[in-house]
Short mmCIF file of C-alpha atoms and ligand atoms in Angstrom, two decimals:
data_model
loop_
_atom_site.label_atom_id
_atom_site.label_comp_id
_atom_site.label_asym_id
_atom_site.label_seq_id
_atom_site.Cartn_x
_atom_site.Cartn_y
_atom_site.Cartn_z
CA ILE A 1 -23.76 -123.74 59.17
CA LEU A 2 -24.73 -127.18 59.09
CA GLY A 3 -26.12 -128.67 56.01
CA GLY A 4 -25.24 -125.38 53.66
CA THR A 5 -23.25 -124.72 50.88
CA GLU A 6 -20.42 -122.23 50.41
CA ALA A 7 -21.13 -118.61 49.44
CA GLU A 8 -20.11 -116.61 46.51
CA GLU A 9 -18.11 -113.52 47.03
CA GLY A 10 -20.80 -110.43 47.19
CA SER A 11 -23.79 -112.64 47.63
CA TRP A 12 -24.28 -111.78 51.29
CA PRO A 13 -22.58 -108.23 51.15
CA TRP A 14 -23.72 -107.21 54.65
CA GLN A 15 -22.01 -110.30 56.18
CA VAL A 16 -19.12 -109.13 58.48
CA SER A 17 -16.96 -111.44 60.65
CA LEU A 18 -16.44 -110.04 64.44
CA ARG A 19 -13.08 -110.75 65.63
CA LEU A 20 -11.92 -111.00 69.08
CA ASN A 21 -8.19 -110.50 69.34
CA ASN A 22 -8.52 -111.28 65.46
CA ALA A 23 -9.85 -114.79 66.01
CA HIS A 24 -13.55 -115.29 64.12
CA HIS A 25 -15.92 -115.14 67.33
CA CYS A 26 -19.36 -114.30 66.02
CA GLY A 27 -21.17 -112.97 62.81
CA GLY A 28 -22.93 -109.58 62.14
CA SER A 29 -24.51 -107.38 59.48
CA LEU A 30 -24.12 -103.90 58.30
CA ILE A 31 -27.36 -102.12 58.71
CA ASN A 32 -25.63 -98.88 57.34
CA ASN A 33 -22.22 -97.75 56.97
CA MET A 34 -21.57 -97.17 60.79
CA TRP A 35 -23.35 -99.80 62.48
CA ILE A 36 -23.21 -103.70 62.70
CA LEU A 37 -26.24 -105.71 64.22
CA THR A 38 -25.38 -108.80 65.93
CA ALA A 39 -26.17 -110.70 69.26
CA ALA A 40 -25.73 -109.58 72.75
CA HIS A 41 -24.20 -113.15 73.96
CA CYS A 42 -21.26 -112.50 71.41
CA PHE A 43 -19.92 -109.94 74.26
CA ARG A 44 -20.12 -112.32 77.30
CA SER A 45 -16.45 -112.83 77.60
CA ASN A 46 -15.22 -109.72 76.21
CA SER A 47 -17.13 -106.32 75.37
CA ASN A 48 -14.15 -104.03 75.12
CA PRO A 49 -14.26 -102.21 71.83
CA ARG A 50 -10.35 -102.42 71.50
CA ASP A 51 -10.14 -105.93 71.62
CA TRP A 52 -12.51 -106.48 68.34
CA ILE A 53 -12.48 -106.06 64.67
CA ALA A 54 -14.99 -106.57 62.18
CA THR A 55 -14.02 -108.02 58.60
CA SER A 56 -15.99 -108.20 55.26
CA GLY A 57 -15.58 -110.54 52.43
CA ILE A 58 -16.13 -114.38 52.38
CA SER A 59 -12.89 -115.21 53.54
CA THR A 60 -11.77 -114.79 57.04
CA THR A 61 -8.20 -115.49 56.10
CA PHE A 62 -7.92 -112.76 53.31
CA PRO A 63 -10.71 -110.31 54.22
CA LYS A 64 -11.59 -107.44 51.78
CA LEU A 65 -11.92 -104.86 54.39
CA ARG A 66 -10.96 -104.55 57.95
CA MET A 67 -12.95 -102.18 60.20
CA ARG A 68 -11.91 -100.70 63.59
CA VAL A 69 -14.81 -100.78 66.76
CA ARG A 70 -15.53 -97.49 68.21
CA ASN A 71 -18.54 -98.73 70.60
CA ILE A 72 -20.42 -101.94 71.56
CA LEU A 73 -23.80 -101.41 72.79
CA ILE A 74 -25.55 -104.61 74.23
CA HIS A 75 -29.27 -104.67 75.23
CA ASN A 76 -29.58 -103.60 78.77
CA ASN A 77 -32.21 -106.43 79.55
CA TYR A 78 -30.26 -109.20 77.84
CA LYS A 79 -30.69 -112.30 79.98
CA SER A 80 -28.32 -115.12 79.52
CA ALA A 81 -30.46 -117.97 81.03
CA THR A 82 -33.60 -117.22 78.66
CA HIS A 83 -31.81 -115.41 76.04
CA GLU A 84 -34.18 -112.46 76.19
CA ASN A 85 -33.03 -109.47 74.19
CA ASP A 86 -29.93 -111.22 72.57
CA ILE A 87 -29.20 -108.02 70.33
CA ALA A 88 -26.14 -105.94 70.26
CA LEU A 89 -25.00 -102.78 68.00
CA VAL A 90 -21.41 -102.30 67.16
CA ARG A 91 -20.36 -98.76 66.21
CA LEU A 92 -17.52 -98.78 63.71
CA GLU A 93 -14.69 -96.11 64.04
CA ASN A 94 -14.57 -95.14 60.23
CA SER A 95 -17.70 -95.18 57.97
CA VAL A 96 -17.61 -97.91 55.29
CA THR A 97 -17.45 -97.02 51.76
CA PHE A 98 -19.97 -99.48 50.26
CA THR A 99 -19.28 -101.43 46.93
CA LYS A 100 -21.27 -103.97 45.45
CA ASP A 101 -19.58 -106.61 47.30
CA ILE A 102 -19.96 -104.84 50.89
CA HIS A 103 -23.10 -102.91 51.62
CA SER A 104 -26.03 -103.03 54.16
CA VAL A 105 -29.07 -105.16 54.49
CA CYS A 106 -32.67 -103.52 54.87
CA LEU A 107 -34.15 -103.50 58.27
CA PRO A 108 -37.93 -104.62 58.03
CA ALA A 109 -40.83 -102.70 58.81
CA ALA A 110 -42.31 -103.22 62.58
CA THR A 111 -45.49 -104.75 60.26
CA GLN A 112 -43.50 -106.93 57.94
CA ASN A 113 -45.00 -110.35 57.30
CA ILE A 114 -42.82 -113.34 58.02
CA PRO A 115 -45.05 -116.12 57.12
CA PRO A 116 -44.26 -119.82 58.52
CA GLY A 117 -43.09 -121.80 55.51
CA SER A 118 -41.59 -118.92 53.91
CA THR A 119 -38.07 -119.33 52.61
CA ALA A 120 -35.03 -117.57 54.65
CA TYR A 121 -31.41 -118.04 54.44
CA VAL A 122 -28.69 -117.94 57.29
CA THR A 123 -25.08 -117.52 56.57
CA GLY A 124 -21.76 -117.46 58.66
CA TRP A 125 -18.16 -119.01 59.36
CA GLY A 126 -19.68 -121.39 62.18
CA ALA A 127 -19.30 -125.11 62.80
CA GLN A 128 -20.66 -127.56 59.98
CA GLU A 129 -21.54 -129.82 62.99
CA TYR A 130 -22.33 -129.47 66.53
CA ALA A 131 -19.18 -128.91 68.69
CA GLY A 132 -17.18 -128.70 65.42
CA HIS A 133 -14.75 -126.10 64.29
CA THR A 134 -15.46 -122.70 62.68
CA VAL A 135 -14.50 -122.54 58.88
CA PRO A 136 -12.46 -119.76 56.90
CA GLU A 137 -15.02 -119.56 53.98
CA LEU A 138 -18.63 -118.12 54.41
CA ARG A 139 -21.52 -120.48 54.17
CA GLN A 140 -25.18 -120.47 53.46
CA GLY A 141 -28.00 -122.48 54.81
CA GLN A 142 -31.54 -122.40 53.09
CA VAL A 143 -34.17 -122.87 55.91
CA ARG A 144 -38.06 -121.97 56.40
CA ILE A 145 -39.96 -119.96 58.89
CA ILE A 146 -41.45 -121.82 61.58
CA SER A 147 -44.49 -120.16 63.71
CA ASN A 148 -43.69 -119.60 67.49
CA ASP A 149 -46.56 -121.80 68.34
CA VAL A 150 -45.24 -124.68 66.40
CA CYS A 151 -41.75 -123.91 67.66
CA ASN A 152 -43.25 -123.82 71.26
CA ALA A 153 -44.88 -127.46 71.22
CA PRO A 154 -43.87 -129.85 74.00
CA HIS A 155 -41.49 -132.05 71.69
CA SER A 156 -39.75 -128.78 70.30
CA TYR A 157 -38.89 -126.12 72.67
CA ASN A 158 -41.72 -126.22 75.23
CA GLY A 159 -42.57 -122.75 75.76
CA ALA A 160 -38.91 -121.18 75.74
CA ILE A 161 -39.80 -119.31 72.42
CA LEU A 162 -40.78 -115.62 73.52
CA SER A 163 -42.36 -112.89 71.44
CA GLY A 164 -38.72 -111.50 70.63
CA MET A 165 -37.83 -114.67 69.28
CA LEU A 166 -38.27 -116.41 65.52
CA CYS A 167 -37.33 -120.19 64.61
CA ALA A 168 -36.37 -121.10 61.25
CA GLY A 169 -35.13 -124.34 60.17
CA VAL A 170 -36.04 -127.66 58.20
CA PRO A 171 -38.61 -130.04 59.36
CA GLN A 172 -36.42 -133.02 59.66
CA GLY A 173 -33.46 -131.01 60.68
CA GLY A 174 -30.01 -131.15 58.66
CA VAL A 175 -29.91 -127.31 57.98
CA ASP A 176 -29.06 -124.97 60.73
CA ALA A 177 -26.77 -122.18 62.14
CA CYS A 178 -24.24 -123.58 64.42
CA GLN A 179 -21.52 -122.43 66.91
CA GLY A 180 -19.59 -119.35 65.41
CA ASP A 181 -22.74 -118.36 63.29
CA SER A 182 -24.19 -116.71 66.20
CA GLY A 183 -24.66 -112.93 65.73
CA GLY A 184 -25.18 -113.46 62.03
CA PRO A 185 -28.34 -112.78 59.76
CA LEU A 186 -31.10 -114.63 58.91
CA VAL A 187 -32.56 -112.92 55.67
CA GLN A 188 -35.51 -112.87 53.52
CA GLU A 189 -35.98 -111.42 49.89
CA ASP A 190 -39.07 -109.48 49.06
CA SER A 191 -40.99 -109.34 45.79
CA ARG A 192 -38.86 -106.20 44.99
CA ARG A 193 -35.67 -108.41 45.40
CA LEU A 194 -34.71 -106.62 48.33
CA TRP A 195 -32.98 -108.62 51.19
CA PHE A 196 -34.33 -107.98 54.71
CA ILE A 197 -32.81 -109.29 58.06
CA VAL A 198 -35.40 -110.79 60.08
CA GLY A 199 -33.26 -112.89 62.66
CA ILE A 200 -30.02 -112.73 64.37
CA VAL A 201 -28.43 -116.14 65.17
CA SER A 202 -29.23 -116.61 68.90
CA TRP A 203 -29.50 -120.01 70.33
CA GLY A 204 -30.78 -123.63 69.64
CA ASP A 205 -30.47 -127.22 71.21
CA GLN A 206 -27.33 -128.13 69.45
CA CYS A 207 -27.22 -127.51 65.74
CA GLY A 208 -29.62 -129.38 63.20
CA LEU A 209 -31.65 -131.89 65.31
CA PRO A 210 -35.29 -132.58 64.23
CA ASP A 211 -37.80 -130.32 66.14
CA LYS A 212 -34.78 -128.04 67.68
CA PRO A 213 -34.59 -125.34 64.93
CA GLY A 214 -32.41 -122.52 65.18
CA VAL A 215 -33.65 -119.70 67.50
CA TYR A 216 -33.11 -116.08 66.39
CA THR A 217 -33.67 -112.80 67.68
CA ARG A 218 -37.01 -111.33 66.03
CA VAL A 219 -35.74 -108.13 64.60
CA THR A 220 -39.02 -106.46 64.12
CA ALA A 221 -39.57 -106.66 67.85
CA TYR A 222 -36.44 -104.39 68.46
CA LEU A 223 -36.75 -101.54 65.63
CA ASP A 224 -37.45 -99.19 68.39
CA TRP A 225 -34.28 -100.04 70.29
CA ILE A 226 -32.29 -100.12 67.14
CA ARG A 227 -33.57 -96.69 66.31
CA GLN A 228 -32.90 -95.38 69.81
CA GLN A 229 -29.59 -96.62 69.87
CA THR A 230 -28.23 -95.44 66.55
CA GLY A 231 -30.40 -92.64 65.95
CA ILE A 232 -30.91 -94.26 62.23
CA GLU A 233 -34.21 -93.17 60.80
CA PHE A 234 -35.49 -96.03 58.55
CA VAL A 235 -38.14 -94.84 56.17
CA GLU A 236 -39.13 -97.34 54.18
CA HIS A 237 -38.36 -96.54 50.24
CA HIS A 238 -41.93 -97.10 48.87
CA HIS A 239 -43.09 -94.47 51.58
CA HIS A 240 -40.19 -92.08 50.52
CA HIS A 241 -41.49 -90.88 47.35
CA HIS A 242 -42.94 -87.23 47.65
CA HIS A 243 -46.46 -86.73 47.45
CA HIS A 244 -47.44 -84.22 44.99
C1 4AZ B 1 -24.07 -121.31 69.73
O1 4AZ B 1 -23.88 -121.96 70.55
C2 4AZ B 1 -25.26 -121.67 68.93
N1 4AZ B 1 -28.55 -124.19 66.08
C3 4AZ B 1 -25.71 -120.85 67.58
C4 4AZ B 1 -26.72 -121.36 67.06
C5 4AZ B 1 -27.58 -122.50 67.39
C6 4AZ B 1 -26.99 -123.56 68.47
C7 4AZ B 1 -25.92 -123.14 69.06
C8 4AZ B 1 -28.56 -122.95 66.57
O2 4AZ B 1 -23.59 -120.35 69.36
#
């Protein structure tokens, strides 16, 4: 994260570090006690579940929890050239016992409003500058949602932002996800103070440049895919009430 601040333990309880041969490689988010949502491009070099673990807790040096990986499901139509469908799911070997500091993030409804200009947070152990090193303590950056039309302007991404993508940043640059934040969450809080994952760190032209915001996988575009892969039934809480 470029231009962010250090996170406190328990602030982002769904955030995990996905570790390849025990080195931090990507971020991810717990969406329930068995599944982590992350980016497909995290597995370009290695998709063997035996070589991966996930850890929870703000410190990657002294994690609060280590999780074994049972399976890695990469979107069939992930295209590295265009970054399309940059989404993957990690199934854990054992279900996680949630605590106040380790639990899942909400998935948004397909219809969830994500207004341009609204505040979002991106978190991770990624570099604090382009071509920098990953960091041992989790960091957070506050950004704003940018419309796909604005993000597709000629001086910005010039049409490369497809409907399954979402841009977020700050107008002059300086706050952004960066290398090593990939796969991690872009979240928003609703009026009920519930946190939703609206994006997955996917790509961008370097980090924090003006008019080159972070590009995220748009989670609302992949709810059917997530449902198909996991069998999770996501029923919105406010629709959960019994009708008498
Ligand atoms: C990367 O290389 C990467 N500024 C991740 C995020 C962004 C750029 C690059 C967004 O993993």
